[in-house]
CSV table of C-alpha atoms in Angstrom, one decimal:
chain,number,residue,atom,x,y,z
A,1,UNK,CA,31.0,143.8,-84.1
A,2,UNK,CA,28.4,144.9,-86.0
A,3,UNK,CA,28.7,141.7,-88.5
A,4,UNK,CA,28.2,139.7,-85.4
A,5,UNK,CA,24.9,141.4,-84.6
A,6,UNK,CA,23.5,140.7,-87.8
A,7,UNK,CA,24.2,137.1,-87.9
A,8,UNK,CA,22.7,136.3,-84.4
A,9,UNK,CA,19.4,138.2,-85.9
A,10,UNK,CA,19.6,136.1,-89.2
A,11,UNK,CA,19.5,132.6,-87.0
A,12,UNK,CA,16.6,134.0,-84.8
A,13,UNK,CA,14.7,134.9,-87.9
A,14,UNK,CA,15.4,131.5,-89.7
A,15,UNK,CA,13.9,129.9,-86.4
A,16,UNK,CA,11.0,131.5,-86.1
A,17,UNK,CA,10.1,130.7,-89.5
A,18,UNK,CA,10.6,126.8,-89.1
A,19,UNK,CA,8.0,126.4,-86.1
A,20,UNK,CA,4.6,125.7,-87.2
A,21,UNK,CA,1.8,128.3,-87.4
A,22,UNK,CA,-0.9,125.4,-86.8
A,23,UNK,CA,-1.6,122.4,-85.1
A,24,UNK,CA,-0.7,119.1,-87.1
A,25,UNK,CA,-3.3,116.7,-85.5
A,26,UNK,CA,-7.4,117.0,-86.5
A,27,UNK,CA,-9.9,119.2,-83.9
A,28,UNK,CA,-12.8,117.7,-85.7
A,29,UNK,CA,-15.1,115.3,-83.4
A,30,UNK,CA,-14.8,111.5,-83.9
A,31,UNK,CA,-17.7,109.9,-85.6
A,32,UNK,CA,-19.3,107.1,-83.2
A,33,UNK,CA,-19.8,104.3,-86.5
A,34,UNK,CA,-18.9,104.4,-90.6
A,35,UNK,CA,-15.4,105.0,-91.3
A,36,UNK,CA,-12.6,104.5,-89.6
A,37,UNK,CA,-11.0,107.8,-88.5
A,38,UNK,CA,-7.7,109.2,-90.1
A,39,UNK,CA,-4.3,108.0,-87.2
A,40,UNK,CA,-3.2,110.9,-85.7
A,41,UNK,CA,-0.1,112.7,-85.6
A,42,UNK,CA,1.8,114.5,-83.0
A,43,UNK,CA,3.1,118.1,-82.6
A,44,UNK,CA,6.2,117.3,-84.9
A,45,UNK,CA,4.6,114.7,-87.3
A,46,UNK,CA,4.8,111.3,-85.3
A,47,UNK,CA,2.3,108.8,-85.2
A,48,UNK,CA,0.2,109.6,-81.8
A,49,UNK,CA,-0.3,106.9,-79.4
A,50,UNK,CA,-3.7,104.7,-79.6
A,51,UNK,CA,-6.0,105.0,-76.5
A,52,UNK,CA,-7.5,102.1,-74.2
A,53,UNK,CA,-11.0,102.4,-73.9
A,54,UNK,CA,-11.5,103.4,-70.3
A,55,UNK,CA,-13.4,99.7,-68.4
A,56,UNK,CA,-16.1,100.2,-66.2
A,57,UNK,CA,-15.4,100.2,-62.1
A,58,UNK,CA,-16.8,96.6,-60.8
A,59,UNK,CA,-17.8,96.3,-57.5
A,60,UNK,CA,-16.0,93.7,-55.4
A,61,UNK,CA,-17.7,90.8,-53.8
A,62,UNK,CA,-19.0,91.7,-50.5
A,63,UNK,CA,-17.8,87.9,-49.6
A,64,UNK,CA,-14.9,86.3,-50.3
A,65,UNK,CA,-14.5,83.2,-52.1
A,66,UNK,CA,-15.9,79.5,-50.5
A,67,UNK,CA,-13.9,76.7,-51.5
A,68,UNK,CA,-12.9,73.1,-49.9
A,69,UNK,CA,-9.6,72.9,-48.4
A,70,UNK,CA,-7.3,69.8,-49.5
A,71,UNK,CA,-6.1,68.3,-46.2
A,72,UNK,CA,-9.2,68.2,-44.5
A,73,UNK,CA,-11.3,70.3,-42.3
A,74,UNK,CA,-10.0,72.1,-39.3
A,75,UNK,CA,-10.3,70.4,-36.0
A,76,UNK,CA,-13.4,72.1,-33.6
A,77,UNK,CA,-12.6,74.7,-31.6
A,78,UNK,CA,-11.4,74.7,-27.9
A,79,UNK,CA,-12.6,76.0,-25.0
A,80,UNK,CA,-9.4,77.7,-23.2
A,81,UNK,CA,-10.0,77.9,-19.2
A,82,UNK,CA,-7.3,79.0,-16.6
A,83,UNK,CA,-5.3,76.1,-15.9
A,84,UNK,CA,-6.4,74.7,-12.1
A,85,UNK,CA,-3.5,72.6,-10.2
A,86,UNK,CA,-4.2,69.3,-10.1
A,87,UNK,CA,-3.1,67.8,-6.8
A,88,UNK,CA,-2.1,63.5,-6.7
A,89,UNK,CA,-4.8,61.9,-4.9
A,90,UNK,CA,-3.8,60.9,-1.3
A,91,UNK,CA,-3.4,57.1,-1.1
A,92,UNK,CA,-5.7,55.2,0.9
A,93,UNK,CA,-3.8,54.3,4.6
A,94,UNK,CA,-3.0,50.9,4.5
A,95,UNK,CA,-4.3,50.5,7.8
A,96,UNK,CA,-6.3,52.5,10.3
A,97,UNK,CA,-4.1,54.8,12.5
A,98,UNK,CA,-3.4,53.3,16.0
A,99,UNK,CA,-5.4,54.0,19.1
A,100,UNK,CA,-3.9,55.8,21.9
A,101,UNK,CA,-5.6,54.2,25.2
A,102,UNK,CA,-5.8,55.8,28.5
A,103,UNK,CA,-3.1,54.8,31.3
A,104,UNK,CA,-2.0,56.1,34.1
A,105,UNK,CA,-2.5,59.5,35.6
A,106,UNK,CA,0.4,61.7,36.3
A,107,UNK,CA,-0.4,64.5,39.3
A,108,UNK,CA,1.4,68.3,37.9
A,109,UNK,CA,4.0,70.0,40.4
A,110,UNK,CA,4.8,73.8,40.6
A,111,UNK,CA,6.8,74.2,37.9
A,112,UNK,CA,5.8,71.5,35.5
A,113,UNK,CA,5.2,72.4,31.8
A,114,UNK,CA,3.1,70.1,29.4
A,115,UNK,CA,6.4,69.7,27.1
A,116,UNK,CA,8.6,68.5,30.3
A,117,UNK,CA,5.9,65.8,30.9
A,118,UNK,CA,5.5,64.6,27.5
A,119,UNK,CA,9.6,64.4,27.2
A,120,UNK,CA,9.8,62.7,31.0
A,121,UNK,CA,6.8,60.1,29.4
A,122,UNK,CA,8.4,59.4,25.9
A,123,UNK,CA,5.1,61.3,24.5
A,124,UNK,CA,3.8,63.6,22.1
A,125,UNK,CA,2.3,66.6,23.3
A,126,UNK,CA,-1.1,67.0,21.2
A,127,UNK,CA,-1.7,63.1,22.6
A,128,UNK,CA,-1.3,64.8,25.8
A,129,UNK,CA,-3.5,67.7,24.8
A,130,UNK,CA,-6.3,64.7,23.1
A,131,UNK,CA,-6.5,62.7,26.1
A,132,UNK,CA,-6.9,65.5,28.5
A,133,UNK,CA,-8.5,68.0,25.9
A,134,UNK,CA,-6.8,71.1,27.5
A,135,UNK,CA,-7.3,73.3,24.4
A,136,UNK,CA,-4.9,74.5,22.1
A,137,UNK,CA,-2.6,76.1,24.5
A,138,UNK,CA,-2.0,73.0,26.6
A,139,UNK,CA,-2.8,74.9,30.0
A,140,UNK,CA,-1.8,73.1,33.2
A,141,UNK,CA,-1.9,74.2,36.8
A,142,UNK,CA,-0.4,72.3,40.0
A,143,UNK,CA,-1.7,69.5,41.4
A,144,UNK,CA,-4.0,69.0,37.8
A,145,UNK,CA,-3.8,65.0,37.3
A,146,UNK,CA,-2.8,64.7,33.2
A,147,UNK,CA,-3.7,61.2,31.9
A,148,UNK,CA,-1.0,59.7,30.4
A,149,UNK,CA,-1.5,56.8,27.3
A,150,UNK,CA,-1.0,53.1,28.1
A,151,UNK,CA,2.2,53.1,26.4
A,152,UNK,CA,4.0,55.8,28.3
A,153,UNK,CA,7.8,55.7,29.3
A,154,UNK,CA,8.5,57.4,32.6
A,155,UNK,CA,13.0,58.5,31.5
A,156,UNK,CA,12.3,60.1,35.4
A,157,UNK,CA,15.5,63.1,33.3
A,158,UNK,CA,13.0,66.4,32.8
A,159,UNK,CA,13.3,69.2,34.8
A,160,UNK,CA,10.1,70.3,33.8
A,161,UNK,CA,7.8,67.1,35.1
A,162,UNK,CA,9.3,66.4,38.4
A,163,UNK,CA,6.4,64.5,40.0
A,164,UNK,CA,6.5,61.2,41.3
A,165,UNK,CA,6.3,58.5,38.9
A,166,UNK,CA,2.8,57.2,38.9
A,167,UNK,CA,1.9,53.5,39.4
A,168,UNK,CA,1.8,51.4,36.6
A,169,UNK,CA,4.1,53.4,34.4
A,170,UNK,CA,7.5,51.5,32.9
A,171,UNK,CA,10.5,53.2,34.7
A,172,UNK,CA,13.7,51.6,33.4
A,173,UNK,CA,15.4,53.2,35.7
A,174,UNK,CA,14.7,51.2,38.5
A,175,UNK,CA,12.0,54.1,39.9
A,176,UNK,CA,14.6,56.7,41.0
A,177,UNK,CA,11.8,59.5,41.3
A,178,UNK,CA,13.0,62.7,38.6
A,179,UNK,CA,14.8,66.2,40.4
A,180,UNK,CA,12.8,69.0,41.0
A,181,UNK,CA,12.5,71.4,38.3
A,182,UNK,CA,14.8,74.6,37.5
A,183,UNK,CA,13.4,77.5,38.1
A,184,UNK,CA,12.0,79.2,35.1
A,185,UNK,CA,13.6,82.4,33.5
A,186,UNK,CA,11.7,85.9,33.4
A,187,UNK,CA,10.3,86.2,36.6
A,188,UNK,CA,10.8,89.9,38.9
A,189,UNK,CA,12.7,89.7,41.4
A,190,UNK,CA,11.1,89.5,44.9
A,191,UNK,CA,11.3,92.4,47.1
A,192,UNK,CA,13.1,92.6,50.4
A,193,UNK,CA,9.8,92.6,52.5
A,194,UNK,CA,8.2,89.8,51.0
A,195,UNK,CA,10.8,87.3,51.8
A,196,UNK,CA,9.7,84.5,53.3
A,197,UNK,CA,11.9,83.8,56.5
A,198,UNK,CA,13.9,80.7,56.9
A,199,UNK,CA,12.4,78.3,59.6
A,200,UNK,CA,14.4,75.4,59.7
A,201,UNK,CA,18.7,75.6,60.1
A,202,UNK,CA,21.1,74.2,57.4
A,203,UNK,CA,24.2,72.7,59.2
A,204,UNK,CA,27.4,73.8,56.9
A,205,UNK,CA,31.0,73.4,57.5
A,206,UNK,CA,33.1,76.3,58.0
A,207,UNK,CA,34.2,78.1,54.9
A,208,UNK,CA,34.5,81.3,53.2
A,209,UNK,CA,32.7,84.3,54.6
A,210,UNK,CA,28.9,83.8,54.6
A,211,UNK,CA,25.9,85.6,55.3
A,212,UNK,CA,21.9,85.2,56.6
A,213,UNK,CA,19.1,85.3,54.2
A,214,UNK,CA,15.9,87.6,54.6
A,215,UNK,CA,16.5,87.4,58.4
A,216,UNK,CA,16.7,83.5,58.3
A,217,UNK,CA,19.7,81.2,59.4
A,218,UNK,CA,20.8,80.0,56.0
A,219,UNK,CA,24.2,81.3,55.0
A,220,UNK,CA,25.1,81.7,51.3
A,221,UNK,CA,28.8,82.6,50.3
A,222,UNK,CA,30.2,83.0,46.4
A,223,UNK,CA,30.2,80.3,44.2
A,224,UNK,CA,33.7,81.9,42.9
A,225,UNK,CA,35.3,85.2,43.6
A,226,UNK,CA,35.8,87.0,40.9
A,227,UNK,CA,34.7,90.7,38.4
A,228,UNK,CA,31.3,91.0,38.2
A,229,UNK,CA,29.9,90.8,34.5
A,230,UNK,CA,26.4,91.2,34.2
A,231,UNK,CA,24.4,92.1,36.9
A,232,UNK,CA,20.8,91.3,38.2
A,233,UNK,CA,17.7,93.2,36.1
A,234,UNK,CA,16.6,94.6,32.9
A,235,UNK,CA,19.5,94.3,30.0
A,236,UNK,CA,17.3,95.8,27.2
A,237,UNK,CA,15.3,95.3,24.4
A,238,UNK,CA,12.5,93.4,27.1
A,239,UNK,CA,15.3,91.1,28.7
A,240,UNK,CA,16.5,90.5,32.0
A,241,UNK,CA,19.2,88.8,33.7
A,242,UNK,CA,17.6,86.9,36.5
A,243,UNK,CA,21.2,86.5,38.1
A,244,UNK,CA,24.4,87.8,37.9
A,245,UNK,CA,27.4,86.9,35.9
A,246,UNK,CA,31.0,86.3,37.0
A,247,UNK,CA,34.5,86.2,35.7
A,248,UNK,CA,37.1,84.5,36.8
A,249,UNK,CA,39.8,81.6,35.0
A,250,UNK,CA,38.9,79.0,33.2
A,251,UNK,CA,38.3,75.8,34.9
A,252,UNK,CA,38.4,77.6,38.2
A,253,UNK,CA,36.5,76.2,41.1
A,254,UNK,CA,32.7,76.3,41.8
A,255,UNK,CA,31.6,75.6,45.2
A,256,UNK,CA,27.9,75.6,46.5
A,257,UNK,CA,26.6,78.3,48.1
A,258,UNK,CA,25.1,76.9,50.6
A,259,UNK,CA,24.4,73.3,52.2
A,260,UNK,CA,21.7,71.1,50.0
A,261,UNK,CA,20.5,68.6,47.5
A,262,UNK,CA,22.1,68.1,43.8
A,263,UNK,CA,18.5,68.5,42.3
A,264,UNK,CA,19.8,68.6,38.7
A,265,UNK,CA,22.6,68.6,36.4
A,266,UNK,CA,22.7,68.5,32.6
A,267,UNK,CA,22.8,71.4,29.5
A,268,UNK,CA,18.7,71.0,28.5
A,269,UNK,CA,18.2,74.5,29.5
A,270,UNK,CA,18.2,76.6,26.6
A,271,UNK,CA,20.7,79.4,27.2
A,272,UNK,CA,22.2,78.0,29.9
A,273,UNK,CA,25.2,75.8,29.4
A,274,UNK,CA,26.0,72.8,31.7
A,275,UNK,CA,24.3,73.7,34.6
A,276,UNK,CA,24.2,72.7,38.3
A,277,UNK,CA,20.9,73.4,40.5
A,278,UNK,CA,21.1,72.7,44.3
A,279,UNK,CA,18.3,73.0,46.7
A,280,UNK,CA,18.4,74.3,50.0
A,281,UNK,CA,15.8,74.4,53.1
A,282,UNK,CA,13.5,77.1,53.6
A,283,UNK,CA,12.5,76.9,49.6
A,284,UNK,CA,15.7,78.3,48.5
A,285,UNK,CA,17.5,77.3,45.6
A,286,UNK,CA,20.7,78.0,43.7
A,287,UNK,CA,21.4,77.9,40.0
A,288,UNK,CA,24.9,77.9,38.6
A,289,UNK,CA,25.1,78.1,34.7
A,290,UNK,CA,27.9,77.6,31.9
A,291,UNK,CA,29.8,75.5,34.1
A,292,UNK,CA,33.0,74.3,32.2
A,293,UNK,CA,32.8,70.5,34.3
A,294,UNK,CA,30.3,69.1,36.8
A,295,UNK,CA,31.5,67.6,40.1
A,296,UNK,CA,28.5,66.2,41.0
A,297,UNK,CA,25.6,63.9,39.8
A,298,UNK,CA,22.0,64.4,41.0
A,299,UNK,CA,20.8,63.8,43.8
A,300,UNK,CA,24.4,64.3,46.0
A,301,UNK,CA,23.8,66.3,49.2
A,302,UNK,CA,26.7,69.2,49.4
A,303,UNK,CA,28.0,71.1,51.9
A,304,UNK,CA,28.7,75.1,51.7
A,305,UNK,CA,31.9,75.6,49.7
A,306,UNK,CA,32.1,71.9,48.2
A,307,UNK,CA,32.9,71.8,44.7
A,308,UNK,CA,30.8,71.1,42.3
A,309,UNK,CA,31.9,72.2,39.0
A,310,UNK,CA,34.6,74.5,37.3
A,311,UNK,CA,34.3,77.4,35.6
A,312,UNK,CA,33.5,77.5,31.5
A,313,UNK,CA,33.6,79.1,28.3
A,314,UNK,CA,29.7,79.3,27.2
A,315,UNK,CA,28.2,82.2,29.0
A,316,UNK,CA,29.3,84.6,25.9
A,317,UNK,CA,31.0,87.4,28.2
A,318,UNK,CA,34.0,87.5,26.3
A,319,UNK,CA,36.0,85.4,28.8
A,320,UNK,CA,35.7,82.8,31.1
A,321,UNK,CA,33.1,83.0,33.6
A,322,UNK,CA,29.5,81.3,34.9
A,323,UNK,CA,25.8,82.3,35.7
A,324,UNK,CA,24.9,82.6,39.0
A,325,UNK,CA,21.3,83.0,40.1
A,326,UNK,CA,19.5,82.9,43.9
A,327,UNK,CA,16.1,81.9,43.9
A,328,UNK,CA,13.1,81.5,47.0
A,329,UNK,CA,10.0,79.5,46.1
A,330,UNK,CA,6.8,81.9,46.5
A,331,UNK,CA,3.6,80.1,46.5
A,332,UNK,CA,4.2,77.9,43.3
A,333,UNK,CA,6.9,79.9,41.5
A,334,UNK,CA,10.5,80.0,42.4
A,335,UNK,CA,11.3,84.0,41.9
A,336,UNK,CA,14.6,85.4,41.2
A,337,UNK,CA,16.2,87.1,43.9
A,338,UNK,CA,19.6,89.4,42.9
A,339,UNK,CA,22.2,87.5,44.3
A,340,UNK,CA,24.3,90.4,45.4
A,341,UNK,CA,21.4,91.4,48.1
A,342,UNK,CA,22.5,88.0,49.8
A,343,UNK,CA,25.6,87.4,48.7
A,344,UNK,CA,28.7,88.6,51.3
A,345,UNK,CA,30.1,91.8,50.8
């Protein structure tokens, strides 16, 4: 052990002495000119590396560099806007639109509309509106003379123009003077007091069980017997039913109500189906919607409890059935009048 101590101190020793005690390379200062100095020498004897001269910072040029581009120049700048449409311009007419002379002068009737006159007349309703100028709403009142254009067409089939047919006016139809008009939907019914009272009598032959109206001598009895669907009034969301709505089988009878005059038949109303409208004396009229078949053509005078139609399949109850409305004219208007206050028990 002790051998072993003395030989680690021996190599120790013999290290030490081989490092040396001095720098190899020169601390002297470099001359600036004569002789060359003496190459240096590192640590251990190597030849030291020479040393670049340090180069003075240059400042960059505060431009960059001009020079011509081969190619050619760059084209001139462009003005960018937002892109407007551009719209094709509208081609002359090729000749000047026609001129709509004056002709004849139609006289308005309680309920007449301006539409129902221009279809009756085979004309547009803004001529209408241009050769009358009543405003954008068309406005018409009874017994207001419309004048119609040169070229009207007098199809005598509107239930809304149901005047006579003025002179001078082409009827193909040989002149049969138009129906009066359906009455319009929407209006209240009239109270019990108000009703005007029958004057005149209505001969009827004997039939089902009938019964007076407002005091007067006209009898009414059911179109069809049958369930009672929808009845007279309000049905919601601003709606009413100006009549009342029965059930019974398909293709079942329909029989007026009353005694009168076929004053129109045909599906033109909106809503109602194929539709029969009869009127009675005293300004009474019935109205018998979503018939399945009409028996009669217009202008046939009926007896109470002819037929005049069957029963359909359009009224949307679910089943078979028609419309069935009562109506008295007041003043100008025809107004609704609940069919079961007249109707038979």
């Amino acid at each position: 052990m002790r051998t072993v101590v003395i030989v680690a101190a021996s190599l120790s020793a013999a290290a030490c002495m081989t490092y040396p005690s001095e720098p190899q390379y020169s601390t002297r200062p470099v001359p600036v000119g004569g002789a060359q100095p003496q190459a240096q020498q590192g640590p251990y004897g190597q030849p030291a590396q020479p040393q670049t001269p340090a180069q003075p910072y240059q400042q960059p040029p505060a431009t960059a560099p001009v020079g011509s581009i081969d190619g050619g120049a760059l084209p001139p700048p462009v003005s960018v806007t937002p892109a407007q449409p551009t719209y094709p311009a509208t081609p002359a007419p090729s000749s000047p639109p026609a001129v709509v002379m004056p002709g004849a002068a139609y006289v308005i009737q309680p309920g007449d509309t301006i539409s129902g006159v221009g279809r009756r007349f085979q004309t547009p309703v803004q001529t209408l509106i241009d050769l009358n100028g009543l405003g954008p709403r068309g406005a018409i009142t009874s017994g207001q003379r419309i004048i119609l254009p040169d070229s009207a067409v007098d199809t005598g089939r509107d239930p809304y123009a149901t005047g006579p047919s003025p002179a001078g006016v082409l009827v193909p139809n040989s002149g049969v003077v138009p129906p009066p008009p359906p009455p319009p939907s929407g209006n209240p019914a009239l109270p019990a007091q108000t009703r005007p009272v029958q004057t005149r009598p209505v001969e009827s032959a004997p039939g089902p069980a009938t019964t007076p109206v407002a005091g007067g001598t006209i009898a009414l009895q059911w179109p069809v017997r049958g369930d009672i669907l929808r009845r007279f009034g309000p049905v919601g969301m601003g709606e009413r039913n100006n009549g009342i709505n029965i059930g019974a089988s398909a293709g079942a009878s329909v029989v007026a109500a009353a005694g009168g005059r076929v004053a129109y038949v045909g599906d033109d109303l909106v809503g109602q189906g194929l539709t029969v409208l009869i009127v009675h004396n005293g300004g009474w009229r019935t109205v018998y919607g979503h018939l399945g078949s009409a028996t009669v053509k217009d202008g046939d005078d009926v007896r109470a409890g002819q037929q005049i139609g069957t029963v359909g399949l359009t009224a949307g109850d679910g089943r078979p059935s028609i419309h069935f409305e009562t109506r008295q004219m007041r003043g100008d208007d025809p107004v609704a009048v609940d069919p079961l206050s007249v109707l038979p028990r």
